[in-house]
Amino acid sequence: MERYKKAFTDEISRALELDTHEVAKLVKTPEAGRGDFALPCFPFAKQLKRNPAQIAEEIASGFADHPMFEKVVAEGPYINATIRSAHVISNLVPQIRNADEHFATSDKGYGQTVVIDFSSPNIAKPLGFHHLRSTMIGNALANIHRAMGYTVRRINFLGDWGKTFGLLAEAYDRVGDEAKLNREGIAYLLSLYVEANKLKVSDPGFDEAARQMFLKQEQGDAHAMELWQLFRTISLKEFKRIYRRLEVEFDFYEGESHYRDGMDEVIADIHKTAGTREDQGALVVDMPYADDEPPMMLKKSDGATLYATRDVAAAKDRYERFQFAKSLYVVGTEQKRHFEQLKRALSAMGCEWEKQMVHVNFGRVHGMSTRKGTVVFLEDVLNEARDRAYEKMSADSADRNIDIKAVSEEVGIGGIVFGDLKNLRASDYNFDWDEILNTKGFTGICVQYAHARCCSILRKGGGAPEIGTADLSLLTAAEETTLVKEIGRIPQAVEVSANELEPSRLARAVYEAARAWNRYQQAGNNDKSLRILVEDEKVKTARLALVDATRIALERGLTLLGVPAPDAM
């Protein structure tokens, strides 16, 4: 659809003698029934010294007999354009099929690197459901930027350093059970953390001992570091197992510990550039703060460093390593102040590239609970989603030759992931199990089913026809035109999602394509002549080509979002 938007924009730019890019920014998708593109003429009125409605009328008249547009009309101060059905079908269907797995890709980001910091759990604790948003928003943005031609570096910046790990190590030295640790892994580490907090209450000296243990870790003490490494290794093994279920990968698992050495050098650099000062015994960055704003702490009064210090080191290191065009931090909105302070500190240090750092914030999820209880671990949610999908599918899938267990995993996880990504990332949302697996709403299973149905029809029809063999002029139904236009909007949605750092834009476009497919299917149910597998071989071949293009577009959109695309359901 980008080709048609460009033609629309270029024609208007020539007529008005205005910059094409400025006009393109104003082009919108109008309400249903008003065409494919809309342009308000208010912004041109002052410059051209004419009434907006008059401008619209003059421009619309210039589109007479345009090969790409069947109708361009002025509606008051707006111009609405409708693409010619035959033109869009004959161009987009073969274009999508030729692109195949490269559909919705471009080279707009070529030569530029995007660093994405996402997921970032704390070691020694199982992944919680609250990690889902960072993990899947970050994964989608990584996929989307890669599709745009960027070099993408995925970093899982683990919370693996600090007093908490001194607490765990001290508790393990006192009450640890090696056999249980080997047998239960991260679950045992969680119970050990609970035990450590009990010891803090029952033993007045435990907290100080834990603090000393962390200082030993910072000083490189062999025993303290051996325990820390053991906890980290066990945690990473568990994290990677869950990430494999989600089909999420990382280039680097670095964590705060990656920057534990050289903190004095980092602090010296901050002191020399931005400046430092003491505040109640702690060392803080000496920069202006709001009246109610706590300062950015670099060292506590006992000399232990904090995560802010390590974030400065990490930001500088990432720029030196990758010379990034964007450095994205996919972290909850509650960390807004921290990232504002981090960027201000880097700016005060003379790091102009801090402008390319973006806090990709996201809202909270409300209403989550599982059948197992109120402590919500991510694996429990994934398991329950799989089980609910299995229950839903097993009743009506007994007579079909599909692996229900495998498909229920894809549908359950896909429902959870799509259910998250369809929401504006900065907004809170309410989790609803019934909505997640609703086949008729704005859900992952709706899109997955549309893709699976495309695959099924292609199998029944003998496979997709060879490219170039279909007479696409036979696709004349309104539902066919609408479907082609909707799948053709997916590449633009990928670009918008990258520019706005908003995966929900792509989720909405993929869903609208699935809805258009469903309406096409319904039209065939109501009118036998509109069915795909008709007796007329030429019509059937043309419609199978459209089905194949739809399959490609839906699969690509789901994959970029990180949602499985089953070929049978």
XYZ file of C-alpha atoms in Angstrom:
569
model
C 0.000 0.000 0.000
C 3.007 2.289 0.411
C 3.237 2.565 -3.386
C -0.301 3.944 -3.533
C 0.233 6.325 -0.662
C 3.320 7.668 -2.417
C 1.423 8.152 -5.688
C -1.361 9.980 -3.819
C 1.137 12.142 -1.949
C 3.272 12.917 -5.002
C 0.257 14.048 -7.036
C -0.864 16.419 -4.275
C 2.654 17.722 -3.664
C 3.010 18.606 -7.355
C -0.386 20.291 -7.431
C 0.373 22.406 -4.359
C 4.112 22.802 -5.035
C 4.851 21.628 -1.508
C 7.410 19.267 0.001
C 6.369 15.619 -0.413
C 7.459 14.621 3.096
C 5.374 17.364 4.694
C 2.293 16.291 2.745
C 2.915 12.589 3.532
C 2.794 13.300 7.272
C -0.806 14.483 6.901
C -2.131 11.462 4.977
C -4.403 9.272 7.114
C -6.568 6.176 6.752
C -10.185 7.440 6.738
C -13.257 5.921 8.325
C -14.642 2.767 6.726
C -16.501 3.508 3.508
C -14.609 6.735 2.799
C -11.771 5.280 0.757
C -8.191 4.236 1.391
C -6.446 7.572 2.024
C -7.593 10.908 3.393
C -5.891 14.297 3.497
C -7.123 17.342 5.434
C -6.492 20.626 3.599
C -6.635 22.928 6.654
C -2.810 23.065 6.987
C -2.493 24.495 3.459
C -5.089 27.265 3.750
C -2.878 29.974 5.247
C 0.075 29.291 2.970
C -2.040 29.126 -0.211
C -4.466 31.839 0.950
C -7.466 29.790 -0.137
C -10.411 28.097 1.544
C -9.600 24.450 2.565
C -12.724 23.147 0.782
C -11.691 24.985 -2.388
C -8.194 23.498 -2.192
C -9.672 20.012 -1.750
C -11.955 20.448 -4.773
C -9.121 21.644 -7.004
C -6.813 18.803 -6.004
C -9.492 16.120 -6.391
C -10.260 17.264 -9.930
C -6.609 16.712 -10.861
C -6.935 12.946 -10.235
C -9.381 12.405 -13.119
C -8.604 9.135 -14.948
C -5.640 8.359 -12.686
C -4.560 4.739 -13.354
C -4.209 3.894 -9.653
C -7.319 5.564 -8.221
C -10.893 4.854 -9.205
C -12.271 7.697 -7.105
C -10.754 10.819 -5.575
C -13.361 13.195 -4.143
C -13.490 16.332 -2.067
C -15.657 16.026 1.031
C -15.628 19.497 2.482
C -12.025 20.309 3.431
C -10.909 16.672 3.020
C -9.683 14.686 0.018
C -10.624 10.991 0.061
C -9.067 8.563 -2.400
C -10.043 5.005 -3.311
C -7.562 2.709 -5.070
C -8.649 0.871 -8.218
C -9.528 -2.706 -7.271
C -8.006 -4.325 -10.346
C -4.783 -2.366 -9.929
C -4.245 -3.214 -6.263
C -5.056 -6.904 -6.751
C -2.880 -7.371 -9.837
C 0.069 -5.685 -8.125
C -0.082 -6.668 -4.469
C -0.965 -10.363 -4.717
C 2.099 -11.336 -6.823
C 4.268 -8.898 -4.893
C 3.418 -10.567 -1.573
C 3.816 -14.057 -2.994
C 7.180 -13.246 -4.556
C 8.399 -11.758 -1.269
C 7.191 -14.767 0.774
C 9.164 -14.818 4.064
C 10.678 -11.428 3.148
C 7.250 -9.789 3.010
C 7.050 -6.659 5.190
C 10.812 -6.135 5.152
C 12.774 -3.112 3.990
C 16.280 -1.639 4.063
C 15.319 1.629 5.754
C 17.455 0.813 8.780
C 20.419 -0.537 6.803
C 23.772 0.340 8.330
C 22.265 1.340 11.688
C 22.283 -0.593 14.941
C 19.504 -0.811 17.508
C 20.321 -2.095 20.996
C 17.321 -3.442 22.906
C 17.534 -4.107 26.645
C 14.533 -6.213 27.670
C 13.184 -8.881 30.031
C 15.965 -8.383 32.603
C 14.843 -10.618 35.504
C 16.648 -10.898 38.819
C 18.572 -14.126 39.240
C 17.577 -16.600 41.962
C 13.854 -16.002 41.352
C 11.638 -17.705 38.744
C 10.365 -15.523 35.919
C 7.160 -13.877 37.081
C 4.149 -12.998 34.968
C 5.179 -9.353 35.361
C 8.212 -10.138 33.150
C 5.926 -10.946 30.215
C 5.425 -7.363 29.053
C 9.108 -6.436 28.896
C 10.001 -9.777 27.320
C 7.393 -9.789 24.562
C 7.349 -6.046 23.795
C 11.147 -6.177 23.544
C 11.054 -9.305 21.393
C 8.484 -7.792 19.019
C 10.466 -4.565 18.690
C 13.620 -6.569 17.991
C 11.829 -8.549 15.244
C 10.267 -5.411 13.780
C 13.538 -3.459 13.654
C 15.321 -6.398 12.070
C 12.568 -6.501 9.427
C 13.276 -2.815 8.802
C 16.901 -3.634 7.990
C 18.506 -2.589 11.278
C 21.235 -4.604 12.917
C 19.640 -5.580 16.224
C 21.490 -6.431 19.428
C 19.293 -8.090 22.065
C 20.552 -7.696 25.635
C 19.144 -9.350 28.744
C 20.522 -7.095 31.473
C 20.095 -9.408 34.439
C 19.660 -8.177 37.973
C 22.561 -10.276 39.221
C 24.479 -7.995 41.553
C 23.793 -6.289 44.845
C 23.136 -6.937 48.505
C 20.352 -9.459 47.730
C 22.974 -11.925 46.536
C 25.015 -11.402 49.664
C 21.820 -12.203 51.556
C 21.334 -15.453 49.612
C 24.965 -16.508 49.936
C 24.987 -15.904 53.689
C 21.732 -17.861 54.096
C 23.136 -20.728 52.016
C 26.274 -20.856 54.150
C 24.133 -21.120 57.276
C 21.159 -23.287 56.326
C 21.730 -24.304 52.685
C 20.955 -27.809 51.416
C 23.147 -28.752 48.434
C 21.037 -31.802 47.533
C 17.872 -29.707 47.427
C 19.607 -27.025 45.360
C 20.725 -29.623 42.805
C 17.291 -31.209 42.714
C 15.002 -28.169 42.799
C 17.137 -25.483 41.191
C 15.652 -22.015 41.084
C 12.616 -23.046 43.133
C 14.979 -23.818 46.000
C 16.725 -20.459 45.569
C 13.359 -18.756 45.959
C 12.651 -20.666 49.186
C 16.168 -19.801 50.369
C 15.434 -16.127 49.762
C 12.299 -16.449 51.916
C 14.384 -18.139 54.615
C 16.999 -15.363 54.409
C 14.360 -12.751 55.130
C 13.204 -14.750 58.154
C 16.805 -14.831 59.402
C 16.954 -11.044 59.086
C 14.146 -10.874 61.650
C 15.263 -13.656 63.989
C 19.026 -12.937 63.983
C 20.073 -9.319 64.635
C 23.510 -9.951 63.121
C 22.330 -11.574 59.903
C 21.731 -8.383 57.921
C 25.228 -7.094 58.632
C 26.706 -10.487 57.765
C 24.836 -10.417 54.438
C 26.152 -6.912 53.747
C 29.680 -8.108 54.428
C 29.108 -11.091 52.135
C 28.177 -8.753 49.276
C 31.258 -6.633 49.948
C 33.293 -9.835 49.657
C 31.642 -10.470 46.315
C 32.583 -6.978 45.171
C 36.143 -7.613 46.338
C 36.317 -10.904 44.418
C 36.475 -13.275 47.412
C 36.724 -16.824 45.995
C 34.044 -18.458 48.167
C 31.569 -15.576 47.858
C 32.028 -15.490 44.089
C 31.667 -19.276 43.790
C 28.244 -19.120 45.437
C 27.186 -16.151 43.308
C 28.248 -17.945 40.111
C 26.364 -21.087 41.167
C 23.153 -19.113 41.732
C 23.574 -17.314 38.402
C 24.176 -20.512 36.414
C 21.119 -22.239 37.889
C 18.974 -19.167 37.195
C 20.120 -18.784 33.597
C 19.379 -22.418 32.837
C 15.807 -21.930 34.045
C 15.323 -18.593 32.267
C 16.506 -20.006 28.939
C 14.077 -22.910 29.235
C 11.137 -20.497 29.522
C 12.496 -18.247 26.750
C 12.637 -21.271 24.435
C 8.908 -21.832 24.993
C 8.307 -18.214 24.033
C 10.768 -18.444 21.115
C 12.692 -15.476 22.508
C 16.436 -15.205 22.019
C 19.161 -12.899 23.280
C 22.564 -12.014 21.887
C 23.949 -11.190 25.314
C 23.157 -12.156 28.907
C 25.295 -9.572 30.647
C 23.697 -8.226 33.772
C 24.864 -5.686 36.308
C 27.739 -7.954 37.301
C 29.291 -7.347 33.875
C 30.206 -3.881 35.137
C 31.218 -4.729 38.707
C 34.858 -4.005 37.948
C 35.934 -0.492 37.134
C 33.260 1.285 39.175
C 35.857 3.623 40.651
C 36.849 4.639 37.128
C 33.219 5.301 36.188
C 32.643 7.378 39.309
C 35.855 9.325 38.643
C 34.578 10.094 35.138
C 31.248 11.298 36.520
C 33.079 13.416 39.127
C 35.282 15.017 36.450
C 32.405 15.816 34.072
C 28.962 16.057 35.667
C 30.320 16.348 39.207
C 29.572 14.439 42.423
C 28.781 15.388 46.002
C 27.987 13.740 49.319
C 24.402 13.525 50.482
C 23.770 12.017 53.942
C 26.931 9.964 53.617
C 26.135 8.685 50.123
C 27.798 9.786 46.899
C 25.366 11.284 44.363
C 25.547 12.972 40.953
C 25.849 16.734 41.406
C 23.162 17.982 39.044
C 19.931 19.973 39.497
C 17.007 18.100 41.031
C 13.365 18.978 41.549
C 12.312 19.838 45.105
C 10.766 16.402 45.735
C 13.262 14.403 43.666
C 15.688 12.035 45.408
C 19.225 12.392 44.033
C 20.863 9.852 41.727
C 22.982 7.741 44.086
C 26.287 6.247 42.939
C 27.578 4.798 46.231
C 25.955 4.092 49.556
C 27.534 5.294 52.779
C 29.207 1.890 53.233
C 30.939 2.203 49.855
C 28.773 -0.325 47.987
C 27.877 0.704 44.438
C 24.304 0.884 43.146
C 22.565 -0.080 39.926
C 22.557 3.560 38.744
C 26.359 3.502 38.657
C 26.310 0.306 36.635
C 23.676 1.724 34.277
C 25.994 4.627 33.460
C 28.799 2.158 32.761
C 26.508 -0.027 30.639
C 25.210 2.900 28.562
C 28.727 4.113 27.773
C 29.936 0.606 27.010
C 27.039 -0.058 24.639
C 27.679 3.113 22.691
C 31.386 2.332 22.412
C 30.647 -1.246 21.264
C 27.731 -0.649 18.921
C 27.599 3.062 17.979
C 23.837 2.644 18.216
C 21.255 4.687 16.334
C 18.753 3.697 19.040
C 19.250 2.211 22.484
C 15.919 0.985 23.818
C 15.205 0.119 27.454
C 11.962 -1.871 27.671
C 11.161 -1.252 31.329
C 7.977 -0.453 33.245
C 6.663 3.097 33.596
C 7.520 3.071 37.299
C 11.205 3.456 36.310
C 10.546 6.728 34.468
C 12.438 8.861 36.978
C 15.465 6.559 36.941
C 15.847 6.776 33.155
C 15.284 10.534 33.158
C 18.082 10.878 35.702
C 20.322 8.483 33.784
C 19.945 10.517 30.585
C 20.452 13.803 32.434
C 23.621 12.476 34.052
C 24.991 11.245 30.713
C 24.137 14.594 29.121
C 25.998 16.398 31.913
C 28.945 14.095 31.203
C 28.996 15.315 27.596
C 27.523 12.113 26.092
C 25.413 13.639 23.330
C 24.376 10.184 22.154
C 22.114 9.916 25.199
C 19.464 11.505 22.943
C 19.335 8.158 21.103
C 18.457 6.326 24.334
C 14.742 5.718 24.810
C 12.857 4.393 27.816
C 10.218 2.176 26.172
C 7.852 2.232 29.111
C 4.826 0.015 29.601
C 1.848 -0.157 31.919
C 0.720 -2.771 34.410
C -1.490 -5.822 34.012
C -4.412 -6.087 36.421
C -6.602 -9.030 37.307
C -4.101 -11.837 36.691
C -4.611 -15.018 38.667
C -4.151 -18.716 37.919
C -5.812 -21.891 39.078
C -2.786 -22.580 41.268
C -3.148 -19.496 43.429
C -2.082 -15.869 43.831
C 1.715 -16.185 43.368
C 1.883 -15.737 39.606
C 4.917 -17.246 37.900
C 5.171 -16.920 34.139
C 5.460 -20.669 33.594
C 2.228 -21.256 35.523
C 0.437 -18.803 33.222
C 1.864 -20.429 30.079
C 0.890 -23.891 31.347
C -2.622 -22.800 32.191
C -3.022 -21.101 28.807
C -1.898 -24.319 27.116
C -4.261 -26.414 29.232
C -7.230 -24.131 28.640
C -6.532 -24.194 24.895
C -6.323 -27.988 25.029
C -9.697 -28.205 26.795
C -11.227 -25.852 24.257
C -9.816 -27.661 21.224
C -10.069 -31.316 22.246
C -13.879 -31.384 22.133
C -14.079 -30.506 18.429
C -10.708 -31.736 17.174
C -11.067 -35.484 17.796
C -11.952 -36.186 14.173
C -9.084 -34.125 12.747
C -5.545 -35.285 12.116
C -3.712 -32.692 14.202
C -1.372 -32.834 17.169
C -3.664 -31.200 19.706
C -0.988 -31.012 22.410
C 1.454 -29.175 20.135
C -1.211 -26.864 18.738
C -2.645 -26.076 22.175
C 0.844 -24.945 23.245
C 1.001 -22.592 20.237
C -2.545 -21.336 20.701
C -2.251 -20.888 24.471
C 1.058 -19.039 24.359
C -0.019 -17.109 21.271
C -3.149 -15.988 23.071
C -1.163 -14.693 26.036
C 1.405 -12.881 23.871
C -1.080 -11.368 21.412
C -3.375 -10.436 24.295
C -0.548 -8.374 25.725
C 0.796 -6.807 22.527
C -2.590 -5.679 21.196
C -2.731 -3.099 24.007
C -1.034 0.275 23.793
C 2.181 -0.483 25.647
C 2.035 2.547 27.954
C -1.497 1.680 29.096
C -2.552 -0.632 31.902
C -4.905 -3.427 30.925
C -7.081 -6.030 32.620
C -6.228 -9.668 32.045
C -9.224 -11.869 31.213
C -8.876 -15.608 30.564
C -12.151 -15.746 28.618
C -10.973 -12.989 26.292
C -7.554 -14.566 25.689
C -9.051 -17.637 23.977
C -12.086 -15.991 22.401
C -12.231 -17.046 18.742
C -14.419 -14.116 17.711
C -12.685 -11.102 19.237
C -9.497 -9.067 18.863
C -7.409 -12.060 19.928
C -4.419 -14.114 18.891
C -6.476 -17.257 18.341
C -8.660 -15.366 15.836
C -5.604 -14.493 13.717
C -4.027 -17.919 14.202
C -7.232 -19.600 13.060
C -7.358 -17.403 9.946
C -3.808 -18.473 9.085
C -4.574 -22.148 9.745
C -7.699 -21.907 7.586
C -5.645 -20.493 4.698
C -3.242 -23.439 5.018
C -6.129 -25.912 5.110
C -7.746 -24.513 1.957
C -4.432 -24.575 0.119
C -4.012 -28.249 1.055
C -7.527 -29.091 -0.106
C -7.024 -27.112 -3.303
C -3.864 -28.957 -4.269
C -1.416 -26.316 -3.056
C -0.645 -22.749 -4.053
C -0.547 -22.134 -7.809
C 2.695 -21.165 -9.495
C 3.295 -17.427 -9.423
C 2.204 -15.893 -12.711
C -0.277 -18.624 -13.600
C -3.331 -17.021 -11.992
C -5.614 -14.634 -13.865
C -6.081 -12.122 -11.060
C -8.549 -10.066 -13.095
C -11.088 -12.728 -12.072
C -10.934 -11.470 -8.464
C -13.759 -8.946 -8.692
C -15.663 -9.389 -5.416
C -15.621 -6.466 -2.994
C -14.479 -8.817 -0.214
C -11.458 -9.825 -2.295
C -10.427 -6.206 -2.843
C -10.838 -5.418 0.842
C -8.741 -8.434 1.827
C -5.909 -7.480 -0.528
C -5.874 -3.926 0.832
C -5.786 -5.112 4.448
C -2.911 -7.558 3.967
C -1.165 -4.838 1.966
C -1.252 -2.514 4.986
C 0.915 -4.818 7.109
C 4.302 -3.485 5.851
C 3.258 0.060 6.693
C 2.162 -1.116 10.148
C 5.626 -2.629 10.653
C 7.230 0.723 9.867
C 4.824 2.647 12.103
C 5.462 0.166 14.934
C 9.203 0.723 14.592
C 8.910 4.500 14.466
C 6.481 4.715 17.381
C 8.013 1.771 19.297
C 4.452 0.476 19.472
C 3.857 -3.218 18.560
C 0.110 -2.751 19.030
C 0.008 -0.990 15.638
C 1.142 -4.201 13.946
C -1.159 -6.331 16.110
C -4.134 -4.227 14.990
C -3.134 -4.449 11.293
C -2.746 -8.229 11.464
C -6.112 -8.564 13.177
C -7.817 -6.372 10.575
C -6.351 -8.603 7.865
C -7.749 -11.660 9.679
C -11.160 -9.956 9.938
C -11.130 -9.234 6.202
C -10.299 -12.891 5.588
C -13.192 -13.984 7.812
C -15.602 -11.711 5.921
C -14.368 -13.238 2.661
C -15.007 -16.704 4.067
C -18.468 -15.665 5.234
C -19.287 -14.296 1.786
C -18.486 -17.728 0.350
C -20.746 -19.381 2.916
C -23.606 -17.104 1.886
C -22.955 -17.222 -1.858
C -21.607 -20.426 -3.420
C -20.210 -18.514 -6.392
C -17.787 -16.728 -4.026
C -16.344 -19.904 -2.580
C -12.659 -20.494 -3.181
C -12.688 -24.119 -4.319
C -15.195 -23.701 -7.152
C -15.376 -25.898 -10.256
C -14.117 -23.170 -12.582
C -10.369 -23.887 -12.581
C -9.333 -20.374 -13.572
C -11.382 -18.756 -10.815
C -10.183 -21.346 -8.299
C -6.540 -20.713 -9.283
C -6.959 -16.948 -8.883
C -8.580 -17.353 -5.483
C -5.937 -19.814 -4.299
C -3.294 -17.232 -5.231
C -5.129 -14.745 -2.994
C -5.331 -17.329 -0.202
C -1.575 -17.901 -0.475
C -0.867 -14.170 -0.278
C -3.118 -13.958 2.791
C -1.334 -16.896 4.403
C 2.044 -15.243 3.859
C 0.898 -11.895 5.256
C -0.729 -13.383 8.374
C 2.217 -15.692 9.077
C 4.672 -12.828 8.704
C 2.682 -10.504 10.940
C 2.279 -13.129 13.665
C 5.965 -14.078 13.507
C 7.122 -10.477 13.870
C 4.919 -10.143 16.949
C 6.402 -13.337 18.394
C 3.148 -15.279 18.079
C 3.152 -18.859 16.683
C 1.350 -19.394 13.370
C -0.068 -22.962 13.376
C -0.868 -24.423 9.949
C -3.695 -26.542 11.377
C -6.127 -26.007 14.269
